[in-house]
C-alpha positions as a Markdown table, in Angstrom:
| # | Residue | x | y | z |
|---|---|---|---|---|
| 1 | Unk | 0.7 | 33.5 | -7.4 |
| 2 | Unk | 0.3 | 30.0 | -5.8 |
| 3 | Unk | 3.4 | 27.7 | -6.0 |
| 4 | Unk | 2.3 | 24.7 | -7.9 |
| 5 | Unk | 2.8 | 20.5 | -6.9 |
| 6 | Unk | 6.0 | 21.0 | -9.1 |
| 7 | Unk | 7.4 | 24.0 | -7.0 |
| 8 | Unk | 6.5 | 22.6 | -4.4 |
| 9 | Unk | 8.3 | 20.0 | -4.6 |
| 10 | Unk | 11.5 | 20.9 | -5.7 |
| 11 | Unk | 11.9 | 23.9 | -3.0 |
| 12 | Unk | 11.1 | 21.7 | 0.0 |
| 13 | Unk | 11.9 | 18.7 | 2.4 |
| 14 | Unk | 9.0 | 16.4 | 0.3 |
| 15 | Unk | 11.9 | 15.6 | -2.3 |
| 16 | Unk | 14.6 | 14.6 | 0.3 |
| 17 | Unk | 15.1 | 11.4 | 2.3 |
| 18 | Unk | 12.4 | 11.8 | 5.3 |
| 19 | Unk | 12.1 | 8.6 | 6.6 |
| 20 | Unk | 10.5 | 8.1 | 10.3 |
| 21 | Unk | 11.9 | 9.4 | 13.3 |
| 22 | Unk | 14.7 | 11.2 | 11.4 |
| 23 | Unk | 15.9 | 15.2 | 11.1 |
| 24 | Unk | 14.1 | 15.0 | 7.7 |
| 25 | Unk | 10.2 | 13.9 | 9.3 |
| 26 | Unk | 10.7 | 16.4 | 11.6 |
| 27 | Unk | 10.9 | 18.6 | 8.5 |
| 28 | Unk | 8.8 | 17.7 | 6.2 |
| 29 | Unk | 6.0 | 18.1 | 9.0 |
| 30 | Unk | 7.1 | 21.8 | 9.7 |
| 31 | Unk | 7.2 | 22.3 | 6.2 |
| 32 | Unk | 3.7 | 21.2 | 5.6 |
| 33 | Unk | 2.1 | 23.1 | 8.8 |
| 34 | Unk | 3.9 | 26.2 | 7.5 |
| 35 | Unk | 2.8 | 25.7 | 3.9 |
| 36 | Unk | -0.7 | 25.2 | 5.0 |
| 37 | Unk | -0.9 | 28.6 | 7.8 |
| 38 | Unk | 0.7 | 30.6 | 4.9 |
| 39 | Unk | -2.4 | 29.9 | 2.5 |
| 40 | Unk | -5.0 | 30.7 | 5.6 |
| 41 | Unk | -5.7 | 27.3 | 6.4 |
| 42 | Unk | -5.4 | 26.2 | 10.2 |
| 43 | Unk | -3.1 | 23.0 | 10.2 |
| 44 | Unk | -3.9 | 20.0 | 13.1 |
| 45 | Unk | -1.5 | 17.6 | 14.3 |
| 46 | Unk | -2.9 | 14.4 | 15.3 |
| 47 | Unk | -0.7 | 12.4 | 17.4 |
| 48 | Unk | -0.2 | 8.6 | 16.5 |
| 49 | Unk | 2.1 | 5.5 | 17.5 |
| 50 | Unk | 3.9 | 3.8 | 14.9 |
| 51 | Unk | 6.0 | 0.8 | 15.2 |
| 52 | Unk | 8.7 | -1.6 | 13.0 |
| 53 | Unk | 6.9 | -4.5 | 14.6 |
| 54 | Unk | 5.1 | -5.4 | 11.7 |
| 55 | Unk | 8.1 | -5.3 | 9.1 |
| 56 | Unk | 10.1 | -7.6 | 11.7 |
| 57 | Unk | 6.6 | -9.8 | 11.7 |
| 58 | Unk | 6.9 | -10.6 | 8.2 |
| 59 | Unk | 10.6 | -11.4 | 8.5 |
| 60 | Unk | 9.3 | -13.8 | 11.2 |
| 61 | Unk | 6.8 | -15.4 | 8.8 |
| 62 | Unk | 9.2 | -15.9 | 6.1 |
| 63 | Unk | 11.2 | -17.8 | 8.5 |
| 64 | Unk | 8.1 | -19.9 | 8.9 |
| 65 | Unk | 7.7 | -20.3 | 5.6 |
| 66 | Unk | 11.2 | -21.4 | 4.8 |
| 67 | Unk | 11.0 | -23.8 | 7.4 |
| 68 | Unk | 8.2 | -25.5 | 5.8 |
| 69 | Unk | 9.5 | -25.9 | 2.9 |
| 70 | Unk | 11.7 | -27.8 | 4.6 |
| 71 | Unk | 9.0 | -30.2 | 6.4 |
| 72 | Unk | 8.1 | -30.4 | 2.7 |
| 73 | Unk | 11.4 | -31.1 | 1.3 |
| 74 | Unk | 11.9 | -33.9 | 4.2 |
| 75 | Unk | 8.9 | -35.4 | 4.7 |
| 76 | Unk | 8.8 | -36.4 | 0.4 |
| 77 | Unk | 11.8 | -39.1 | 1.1 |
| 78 | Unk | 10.3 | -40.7 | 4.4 |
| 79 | Unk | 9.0 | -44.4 | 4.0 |
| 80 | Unk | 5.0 | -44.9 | 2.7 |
| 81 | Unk | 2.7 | -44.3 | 3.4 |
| 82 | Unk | 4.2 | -41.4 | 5.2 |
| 83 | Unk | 5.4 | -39.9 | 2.2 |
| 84 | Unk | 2.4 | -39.0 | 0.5 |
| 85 | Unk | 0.0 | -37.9 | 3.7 |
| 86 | Unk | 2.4 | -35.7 | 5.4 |
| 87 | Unk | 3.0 | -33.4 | 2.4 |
| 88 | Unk | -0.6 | -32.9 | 1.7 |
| 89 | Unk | -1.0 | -32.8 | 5.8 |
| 90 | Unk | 1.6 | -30.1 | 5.7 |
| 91 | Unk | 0.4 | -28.1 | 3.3 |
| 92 | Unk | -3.0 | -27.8 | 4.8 |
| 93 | Unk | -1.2 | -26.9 | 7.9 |
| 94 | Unk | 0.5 | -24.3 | 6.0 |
| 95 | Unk | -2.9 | -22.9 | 4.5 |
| 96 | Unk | -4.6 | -22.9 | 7.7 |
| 97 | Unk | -0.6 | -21.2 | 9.1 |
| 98 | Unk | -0.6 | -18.0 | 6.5 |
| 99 | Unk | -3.9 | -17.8 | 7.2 |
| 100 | Unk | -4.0 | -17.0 | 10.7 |
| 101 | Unk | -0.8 | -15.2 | 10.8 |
| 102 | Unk | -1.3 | -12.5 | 8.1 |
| 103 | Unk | -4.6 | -12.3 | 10.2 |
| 104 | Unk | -2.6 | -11.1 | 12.8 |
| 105 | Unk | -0.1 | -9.4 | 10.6 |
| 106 | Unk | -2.5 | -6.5 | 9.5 |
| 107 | Unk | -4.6 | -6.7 | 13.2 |
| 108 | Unk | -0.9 | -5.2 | 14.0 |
| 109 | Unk | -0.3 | -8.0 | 17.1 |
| 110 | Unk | 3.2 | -8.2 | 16.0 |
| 111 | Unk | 4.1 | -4.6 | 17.3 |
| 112 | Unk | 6.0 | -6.1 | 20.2 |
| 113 | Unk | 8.4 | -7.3 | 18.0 |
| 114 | Unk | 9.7 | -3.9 | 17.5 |
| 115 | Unk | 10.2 | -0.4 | 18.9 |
| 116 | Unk | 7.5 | 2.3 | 19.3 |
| 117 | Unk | 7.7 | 6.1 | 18.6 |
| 118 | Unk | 5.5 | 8.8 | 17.7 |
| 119 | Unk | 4.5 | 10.4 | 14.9 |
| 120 | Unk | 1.9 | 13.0 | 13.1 |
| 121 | Unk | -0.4 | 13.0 | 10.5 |
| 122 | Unk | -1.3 | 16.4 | 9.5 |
| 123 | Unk | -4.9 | 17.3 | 9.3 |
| 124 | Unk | -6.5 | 20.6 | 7.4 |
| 125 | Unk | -9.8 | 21.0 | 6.8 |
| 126 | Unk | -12.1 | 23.4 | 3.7 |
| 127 | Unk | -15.7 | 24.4 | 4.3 |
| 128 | Unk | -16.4 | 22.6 | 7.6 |
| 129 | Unk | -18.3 | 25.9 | 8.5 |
| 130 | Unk | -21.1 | 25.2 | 10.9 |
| 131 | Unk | -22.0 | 22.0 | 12.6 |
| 132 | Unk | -24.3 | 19.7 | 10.9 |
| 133 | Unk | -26.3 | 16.8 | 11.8 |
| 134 | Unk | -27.9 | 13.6 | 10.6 |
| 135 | Unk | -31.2 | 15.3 | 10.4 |
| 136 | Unk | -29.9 | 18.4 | 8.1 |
| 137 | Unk | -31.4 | 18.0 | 4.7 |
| 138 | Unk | -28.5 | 20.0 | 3.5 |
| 139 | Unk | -25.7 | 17.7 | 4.6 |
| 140 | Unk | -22.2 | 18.5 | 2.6 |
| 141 | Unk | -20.2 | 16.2 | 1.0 |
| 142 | Unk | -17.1 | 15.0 | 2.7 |
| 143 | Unk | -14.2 | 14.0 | 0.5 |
| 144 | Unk | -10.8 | 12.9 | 2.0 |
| 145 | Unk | -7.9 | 13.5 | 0.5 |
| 146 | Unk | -4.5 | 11.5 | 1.7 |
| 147 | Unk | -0.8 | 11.0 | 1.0 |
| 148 | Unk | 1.4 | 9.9 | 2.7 |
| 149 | Unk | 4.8 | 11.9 | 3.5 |
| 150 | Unk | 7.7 | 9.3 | 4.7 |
| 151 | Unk | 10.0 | 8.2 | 2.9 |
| 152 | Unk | 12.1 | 4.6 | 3.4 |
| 153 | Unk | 14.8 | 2.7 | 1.4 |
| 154 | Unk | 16.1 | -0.5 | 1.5 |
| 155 | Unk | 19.4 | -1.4 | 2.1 |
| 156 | Unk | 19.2 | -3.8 | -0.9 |
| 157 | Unk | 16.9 | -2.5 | -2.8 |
| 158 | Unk | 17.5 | -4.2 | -6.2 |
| 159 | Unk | 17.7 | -7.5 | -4.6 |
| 160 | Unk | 14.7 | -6.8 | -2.6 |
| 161 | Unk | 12.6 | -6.1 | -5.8 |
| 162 | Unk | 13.9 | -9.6 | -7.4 |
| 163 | Unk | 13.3 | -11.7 | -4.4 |
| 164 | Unk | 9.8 | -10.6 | -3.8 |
| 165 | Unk | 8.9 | -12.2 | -7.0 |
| 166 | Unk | 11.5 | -15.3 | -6.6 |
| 167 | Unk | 10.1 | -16.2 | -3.1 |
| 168 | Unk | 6.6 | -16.0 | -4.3 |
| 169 | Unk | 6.8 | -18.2 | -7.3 |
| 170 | Unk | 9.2 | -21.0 | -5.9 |
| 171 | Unk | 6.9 | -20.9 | -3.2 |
| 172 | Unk | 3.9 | -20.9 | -5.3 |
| 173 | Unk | 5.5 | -24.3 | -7.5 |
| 174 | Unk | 6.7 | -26.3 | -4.3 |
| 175 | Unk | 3.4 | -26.4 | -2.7 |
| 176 | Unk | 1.6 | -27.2 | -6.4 |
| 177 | Unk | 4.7 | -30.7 | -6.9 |
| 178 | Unk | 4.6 | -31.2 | -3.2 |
| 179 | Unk | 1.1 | -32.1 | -3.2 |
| 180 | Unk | 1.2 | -33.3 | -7.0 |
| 181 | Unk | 4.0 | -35.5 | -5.2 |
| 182 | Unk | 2.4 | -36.8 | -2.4 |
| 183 | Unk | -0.6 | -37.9 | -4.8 |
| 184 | Unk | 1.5 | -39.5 | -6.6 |
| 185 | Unk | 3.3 | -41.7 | -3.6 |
| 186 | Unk | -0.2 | -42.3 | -2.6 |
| 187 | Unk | -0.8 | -43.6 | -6.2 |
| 188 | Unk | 2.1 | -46.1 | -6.2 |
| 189 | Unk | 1.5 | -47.2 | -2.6 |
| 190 | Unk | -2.3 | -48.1 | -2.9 |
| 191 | Unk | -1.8 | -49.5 | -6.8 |
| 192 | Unk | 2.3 | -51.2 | -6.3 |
| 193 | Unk | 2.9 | -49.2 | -9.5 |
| 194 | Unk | 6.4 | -48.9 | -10.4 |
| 195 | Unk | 5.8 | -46.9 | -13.4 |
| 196 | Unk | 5.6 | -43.6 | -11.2 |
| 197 | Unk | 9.1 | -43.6 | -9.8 |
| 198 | Unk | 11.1 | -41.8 | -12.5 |
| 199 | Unk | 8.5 | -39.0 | -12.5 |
| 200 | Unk | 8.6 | -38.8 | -8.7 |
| 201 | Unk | 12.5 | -38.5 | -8.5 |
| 202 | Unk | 12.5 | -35.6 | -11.0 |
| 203 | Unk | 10.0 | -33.9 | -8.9 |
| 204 | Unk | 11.8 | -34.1 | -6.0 |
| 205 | Unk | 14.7 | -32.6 | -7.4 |
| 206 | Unk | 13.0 | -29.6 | -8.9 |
| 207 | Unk | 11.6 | -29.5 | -4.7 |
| 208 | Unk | 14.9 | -29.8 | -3.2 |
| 209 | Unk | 16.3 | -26.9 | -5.6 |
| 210 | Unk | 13.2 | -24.4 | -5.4 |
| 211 | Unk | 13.5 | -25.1 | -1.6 |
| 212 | Unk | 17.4 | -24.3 | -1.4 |
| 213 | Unk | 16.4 | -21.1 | -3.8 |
| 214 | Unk | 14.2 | -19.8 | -1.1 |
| 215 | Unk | 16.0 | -20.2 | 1.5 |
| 216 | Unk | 18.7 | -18.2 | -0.2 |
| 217 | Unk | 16.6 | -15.6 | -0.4 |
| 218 | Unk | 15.2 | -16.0 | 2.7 |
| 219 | Unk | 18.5 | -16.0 | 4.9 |
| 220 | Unk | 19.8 | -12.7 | 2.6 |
| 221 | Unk | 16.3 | -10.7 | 2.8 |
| 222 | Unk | 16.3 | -11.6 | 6.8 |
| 223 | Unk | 19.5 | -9.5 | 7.2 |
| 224 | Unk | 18.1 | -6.5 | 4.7 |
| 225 | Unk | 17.9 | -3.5 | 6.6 |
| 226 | Unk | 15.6 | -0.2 | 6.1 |
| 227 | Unk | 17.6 | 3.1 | 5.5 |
| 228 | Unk | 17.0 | 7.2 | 5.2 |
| 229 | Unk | 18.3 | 6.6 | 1.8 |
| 230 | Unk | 15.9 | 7.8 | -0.4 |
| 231 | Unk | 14.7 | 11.0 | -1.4 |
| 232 | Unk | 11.1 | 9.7 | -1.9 |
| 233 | Unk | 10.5 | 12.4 | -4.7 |
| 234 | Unk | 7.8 | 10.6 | -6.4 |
| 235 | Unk | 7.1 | 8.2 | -3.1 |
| 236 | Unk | 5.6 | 10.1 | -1.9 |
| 237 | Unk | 6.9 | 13.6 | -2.5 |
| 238 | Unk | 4.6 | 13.8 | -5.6 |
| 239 | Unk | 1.3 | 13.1 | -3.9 |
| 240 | Unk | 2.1 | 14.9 | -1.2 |
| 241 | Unk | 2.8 | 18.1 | -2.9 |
| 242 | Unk | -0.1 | 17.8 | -4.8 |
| 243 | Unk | -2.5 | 17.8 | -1.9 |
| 244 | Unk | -1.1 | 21.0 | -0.4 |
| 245 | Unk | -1.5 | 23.0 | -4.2 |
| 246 | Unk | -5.1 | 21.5 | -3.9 |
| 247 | Unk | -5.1 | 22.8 | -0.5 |
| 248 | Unk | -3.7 | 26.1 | -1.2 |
| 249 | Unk | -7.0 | 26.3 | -4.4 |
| 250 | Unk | -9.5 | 25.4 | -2.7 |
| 251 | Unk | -8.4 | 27.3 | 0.5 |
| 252 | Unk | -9.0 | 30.1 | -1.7 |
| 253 | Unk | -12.2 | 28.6 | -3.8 |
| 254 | Unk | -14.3 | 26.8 | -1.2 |
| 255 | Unk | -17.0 | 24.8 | -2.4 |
| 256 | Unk | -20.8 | 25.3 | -1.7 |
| 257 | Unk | -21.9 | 21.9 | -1.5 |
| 258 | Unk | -18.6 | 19.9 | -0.4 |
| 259 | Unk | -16.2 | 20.0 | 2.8 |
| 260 | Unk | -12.6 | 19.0 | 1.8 |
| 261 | Unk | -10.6 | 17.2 | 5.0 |
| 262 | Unk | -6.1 | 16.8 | 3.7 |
| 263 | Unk | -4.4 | 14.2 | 5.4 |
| 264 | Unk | -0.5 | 13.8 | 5.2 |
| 265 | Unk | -0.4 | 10.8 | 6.6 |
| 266 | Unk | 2.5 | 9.7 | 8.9 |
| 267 | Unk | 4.2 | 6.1 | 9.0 |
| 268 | Unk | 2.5 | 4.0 | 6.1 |
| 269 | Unk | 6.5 | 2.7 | 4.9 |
| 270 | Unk | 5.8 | 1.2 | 7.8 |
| 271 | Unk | 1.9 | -0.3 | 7.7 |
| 272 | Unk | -0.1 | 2.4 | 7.1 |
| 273 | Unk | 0.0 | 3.2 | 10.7 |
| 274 | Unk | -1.4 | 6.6 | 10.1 |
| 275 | Unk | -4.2 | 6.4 | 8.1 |
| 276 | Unk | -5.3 | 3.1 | 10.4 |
| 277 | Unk | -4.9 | 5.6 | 14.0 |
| 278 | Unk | -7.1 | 8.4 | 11.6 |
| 279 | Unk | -9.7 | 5.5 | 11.1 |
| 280 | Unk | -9.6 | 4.1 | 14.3 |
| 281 | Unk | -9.9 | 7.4 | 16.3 |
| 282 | Unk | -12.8 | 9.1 | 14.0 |
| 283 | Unk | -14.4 | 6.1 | 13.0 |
| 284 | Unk | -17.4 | 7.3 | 14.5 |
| 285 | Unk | -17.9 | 10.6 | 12.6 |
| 286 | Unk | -16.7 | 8.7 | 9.4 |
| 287 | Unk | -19.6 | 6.2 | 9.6 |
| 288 | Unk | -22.1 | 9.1 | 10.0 |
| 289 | Unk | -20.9 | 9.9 | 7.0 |
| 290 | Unk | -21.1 | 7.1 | 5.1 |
| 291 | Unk | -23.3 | 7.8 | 2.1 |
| 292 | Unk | -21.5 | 11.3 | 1.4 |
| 293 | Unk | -18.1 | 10.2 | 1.8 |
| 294 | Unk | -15.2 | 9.9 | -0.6 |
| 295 | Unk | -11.4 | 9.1 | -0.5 |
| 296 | Unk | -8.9 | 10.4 | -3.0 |
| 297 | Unk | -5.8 | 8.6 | -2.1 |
| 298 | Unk | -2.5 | 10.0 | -3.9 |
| 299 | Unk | -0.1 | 8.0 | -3.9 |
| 300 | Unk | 3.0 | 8.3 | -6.8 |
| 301 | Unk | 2.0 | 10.7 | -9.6 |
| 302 | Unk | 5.7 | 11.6 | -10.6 |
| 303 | Unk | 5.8 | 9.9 | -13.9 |
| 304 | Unk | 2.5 | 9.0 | -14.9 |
| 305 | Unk | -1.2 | 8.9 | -13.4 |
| 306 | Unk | -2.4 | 5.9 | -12.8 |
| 307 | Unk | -5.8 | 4.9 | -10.9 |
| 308 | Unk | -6.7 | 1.3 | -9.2 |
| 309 | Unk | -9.6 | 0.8 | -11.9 |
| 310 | Unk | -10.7 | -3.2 | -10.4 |
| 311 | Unk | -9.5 | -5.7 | -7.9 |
| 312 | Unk | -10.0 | -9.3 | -7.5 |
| 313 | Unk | -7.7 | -12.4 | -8.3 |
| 314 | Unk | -9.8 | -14.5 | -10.1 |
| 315 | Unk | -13.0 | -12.1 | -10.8 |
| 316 | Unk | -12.7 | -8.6 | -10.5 |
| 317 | Unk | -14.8 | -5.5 | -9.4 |
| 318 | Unk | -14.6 | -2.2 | -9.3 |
| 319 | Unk | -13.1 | -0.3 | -6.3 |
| 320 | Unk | -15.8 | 2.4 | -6.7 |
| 321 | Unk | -19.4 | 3.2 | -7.6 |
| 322 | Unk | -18.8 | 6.7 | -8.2 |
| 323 | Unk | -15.3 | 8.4 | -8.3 |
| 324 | Unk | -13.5 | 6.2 | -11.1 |
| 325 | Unk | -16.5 | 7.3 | -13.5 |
| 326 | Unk | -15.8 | 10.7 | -12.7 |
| 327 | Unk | -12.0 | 10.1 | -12.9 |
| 328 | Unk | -12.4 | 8.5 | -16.3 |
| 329 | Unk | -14.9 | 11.7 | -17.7 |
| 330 | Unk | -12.8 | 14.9 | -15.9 |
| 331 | Unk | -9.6 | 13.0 | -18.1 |
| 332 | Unk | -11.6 | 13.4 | -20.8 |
| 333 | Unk | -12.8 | 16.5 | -20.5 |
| 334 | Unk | -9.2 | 18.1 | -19.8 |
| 335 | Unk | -7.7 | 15.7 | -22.3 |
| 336 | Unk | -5.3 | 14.5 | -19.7 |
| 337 | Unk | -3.5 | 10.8 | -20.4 |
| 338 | Unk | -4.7 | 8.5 | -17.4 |
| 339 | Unk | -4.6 | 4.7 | -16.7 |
| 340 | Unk | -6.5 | 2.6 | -14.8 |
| 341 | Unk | -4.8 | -0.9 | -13.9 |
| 342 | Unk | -6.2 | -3.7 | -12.3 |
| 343 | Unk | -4.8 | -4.7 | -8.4 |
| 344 | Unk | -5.5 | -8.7 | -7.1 |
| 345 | Unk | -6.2 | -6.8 | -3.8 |
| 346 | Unk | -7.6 | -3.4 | -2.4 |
| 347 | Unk | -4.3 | -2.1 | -2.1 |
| 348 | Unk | -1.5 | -1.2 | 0.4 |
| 349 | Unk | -1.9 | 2.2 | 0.5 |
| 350 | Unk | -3.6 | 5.2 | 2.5 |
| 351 | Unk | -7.1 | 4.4 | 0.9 |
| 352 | Unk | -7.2 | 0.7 | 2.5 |
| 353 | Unk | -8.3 | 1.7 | 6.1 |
| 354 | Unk | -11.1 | 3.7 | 4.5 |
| 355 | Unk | -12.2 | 0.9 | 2.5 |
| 356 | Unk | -11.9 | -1.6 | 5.3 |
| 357 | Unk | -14.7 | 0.1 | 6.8 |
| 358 | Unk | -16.7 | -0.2 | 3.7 |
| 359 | Unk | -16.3 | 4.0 | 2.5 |
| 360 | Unk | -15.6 | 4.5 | -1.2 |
| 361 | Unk | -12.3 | 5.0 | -1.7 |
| 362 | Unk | -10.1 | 5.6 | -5.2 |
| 363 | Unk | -6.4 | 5.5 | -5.7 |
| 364 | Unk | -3.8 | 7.1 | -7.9 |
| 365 | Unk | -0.5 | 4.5 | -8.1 |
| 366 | Unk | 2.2 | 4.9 | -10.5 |
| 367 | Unk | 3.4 | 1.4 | -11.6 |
| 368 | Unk | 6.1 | 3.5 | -13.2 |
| 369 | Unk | 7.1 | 4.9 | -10.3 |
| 370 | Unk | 7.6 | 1.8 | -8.3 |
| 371 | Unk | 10.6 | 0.5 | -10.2 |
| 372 | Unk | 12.5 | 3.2 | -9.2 |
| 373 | Unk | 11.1 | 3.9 | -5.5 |
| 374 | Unk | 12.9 | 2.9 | -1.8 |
| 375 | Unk | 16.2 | 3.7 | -3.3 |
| 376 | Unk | 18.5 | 6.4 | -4.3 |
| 377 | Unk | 16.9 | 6.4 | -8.0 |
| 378 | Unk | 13.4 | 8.5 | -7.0 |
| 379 | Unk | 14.7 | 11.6 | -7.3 |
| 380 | Unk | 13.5 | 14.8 | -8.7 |
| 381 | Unk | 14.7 | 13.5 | -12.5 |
| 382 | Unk | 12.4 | 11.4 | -12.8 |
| 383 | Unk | 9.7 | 13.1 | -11.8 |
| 384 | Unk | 7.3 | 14.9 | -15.0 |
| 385 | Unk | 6.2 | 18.0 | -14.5 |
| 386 | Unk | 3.2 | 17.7 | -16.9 |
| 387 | Unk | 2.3 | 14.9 | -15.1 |
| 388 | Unk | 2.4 | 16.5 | -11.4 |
| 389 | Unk | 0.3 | 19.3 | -12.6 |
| 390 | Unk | -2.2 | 17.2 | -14.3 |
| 391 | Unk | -3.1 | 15.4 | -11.3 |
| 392 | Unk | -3.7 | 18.7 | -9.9 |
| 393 | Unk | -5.7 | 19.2 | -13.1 |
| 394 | Unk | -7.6 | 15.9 | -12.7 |
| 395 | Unk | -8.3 | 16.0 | -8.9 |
| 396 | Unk | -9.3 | 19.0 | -9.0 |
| 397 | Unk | -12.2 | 18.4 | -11.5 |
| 398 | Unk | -13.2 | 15.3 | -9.6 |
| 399 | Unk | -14.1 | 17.7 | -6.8 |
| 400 | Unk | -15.9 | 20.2 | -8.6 |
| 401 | Unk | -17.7 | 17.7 | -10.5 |
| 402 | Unk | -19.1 | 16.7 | -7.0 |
| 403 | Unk | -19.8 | 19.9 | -6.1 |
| 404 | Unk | -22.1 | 20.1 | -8.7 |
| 405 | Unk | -24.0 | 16.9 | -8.4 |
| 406 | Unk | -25.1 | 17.6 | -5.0 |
């Protein structure tokens, strides 16, 4: 009898701390080759190049970002006119700043900030049987099924969480009263109003305090450091464990209309630096595939399933034409409790390289899980059984509903 996502997770390295080039990688990636060679399935190692570069980029950029705060902060008590063009000025070159900088920030150009070091993702492949081409009128289906298998924690992990959300929303208010300011001292200058000044001085005040907030937080998140701390049982043990019980099924059930491709992907703590080298280095062979290709990204399933339903800020759309549909009606069928949330972008996960390249993609996320993940609190306690083997459940379905409509 096949172990299931739950067994396999509690009797192997996917629920202890594995983070990147540590004892517990090396592992976990033994484990999974193993695992996969015992079930008849012939494991690949793909080679890629990770890097901390980009999480010492962002530390950079929030250094930019407190220092304009400052030009902010200063330039709203210099003498008019100066006052009210320089804060707007400054906040347009702080538009045009983030822009080109998380521009570079996921282009990966920061990597010289950091240290390089290999790692693997681990590849296995169902039903790739004989070699097809774009004129066979018979071509499979090719879904892609990833999860990632590191683990990271942060050395403060409960102030991390709370300063995420402080540094976003003081910076968010300063730039809406910095310019409401610098209006306003525009306003008074042009019209010798004197009616504006108590409103202006208040506003200023509330500036100079959200300003000295965030650089608080700044200066203290700037020395946080990223540890092998956590046992990463649901992030990402869970997914990851369910992709080798679908493994081990289908291994055993191959499909007659569908080839299955597992990826454990390697290094996406870090910026999804293996799914991005899968992408990049099969990017051909993916695009071939275009209009038969599906991703099934896993991705925390440890306390409840959860799937990225629509994205958008302001208007949203779905993430999918076809597989959220089929999501929504194999939880149906198998009576199995599923959510679909809403995400202001595409996501952070495994799935995004795919998607960048304009492949449909779907996502399982527990928002549950995240409270409790990158620290010592994601451990096998809080990880539900009924909820692990339901996503087998539900996955599984997903595939053999398109098997069927082929």
């Amino acid at each position: 009898m096949t172990d299931s996502a739950m067994d396999i997770l509690e009797n192997s390295p996917l629920s202890k701390p594995r983070m990147m080039g540590t004892h517990g990688e090396k592992d976990t990636i033994n484990y999974i080759t193993n695992f996969l060679t015992q079930n008849s399935l012939q494991p690949q190692k793909e080679e890629i190049i990770w890097s901390n570069g980009l999480v010492r980029g962002r530390k950079v950029m929030e250094v930019f970002i407190g220092l304009f705060m400052v030009f902010f902060t200063i330039s709203l008590y210099l003498e008019p006119p100066y006052n009210g063009y320089l804060p707007i000025a400054g906040i347009i070159g702080f538009l045009g700043f983030m822009v080109v900088f998380v521009t570079l920030l996921t282009k990966d150009k920061f990597e010289f900030l950091g240290k390089k070091a290999k790692g693997y993702n681990i590849i296995a492949t169902v039903g790739k049987d004989r070699i097809l081409t774009s004129e066979d009128e018979n071509l499979k289906k090719e879904i892609f099924l990833t999860a990632h298998y590191d683990t990271v924690a942060s050395s403060m992990p409960k102030f991390g969480k709370i300063s995420i959300a402080g540094k976003a929303l003081s910076l968010l208010f300063t730039l809406l009263l910095t310019l409401t300011t610098g209006i306003l001292f525009l306003i008074r200058f042009y019209t010798h109003s004197l009616k504006l000044e108590t409103t202006i001085v208040i506003l200023r005040w509330i500036i100079l305090g959200l300003t000295t907030f965030s650089l608080i937080l700044i200066f203290i998140s700037f020395f946080s450091k990223r540890t092998n701390d956590s046992d990463g049982a649901c992030d990402n043990g869970s997914g990851s464990a369910v992709l080798l019980d679908l493994a081990a099924f289908f291994g055993k059930n191959p499909l007659k209309n569908v080839n299955l491709t597992f990826i454990w992907c390697a290094a996406e703590e870090w910026g999804l630096y293996g799914s991005k080298a899968y992408v990049k280095r099969h990017k051909e062979e993916l695009m071939a595939m275009k209009d038969r290709f599906y991703n099934i990204n896993v991705d925390m399933v440890g306390q409840e399933i959860a799937y990225m339903e629509k994205k958008g800020v302001f208007k949203t759309t779905p993430l999918n034409k076809t597989l959220n549909k089929l999501i929504k009606e194999s939880a149906e069928e198998k009576e199995i409790e599923v959510r679909g949330f809403k995400s202001m972008m595409a996501g952070s996960s495994d799935h995004a390289p795919f998607k960048k390249i304009k492949l449909e993609v779907a996502t399982f996320l527990s928002k549950k899980d995240v409270k409790k993940i990158h620290c010592d609190q994601d451990t096998l306690d809080i990880v539900n059984p009924e909820k692990m083997a339901g996503a087998v459940e539900l996955i599984k379905r997903v595939i053999q509903k398109l098997d069927k409509k082929a």
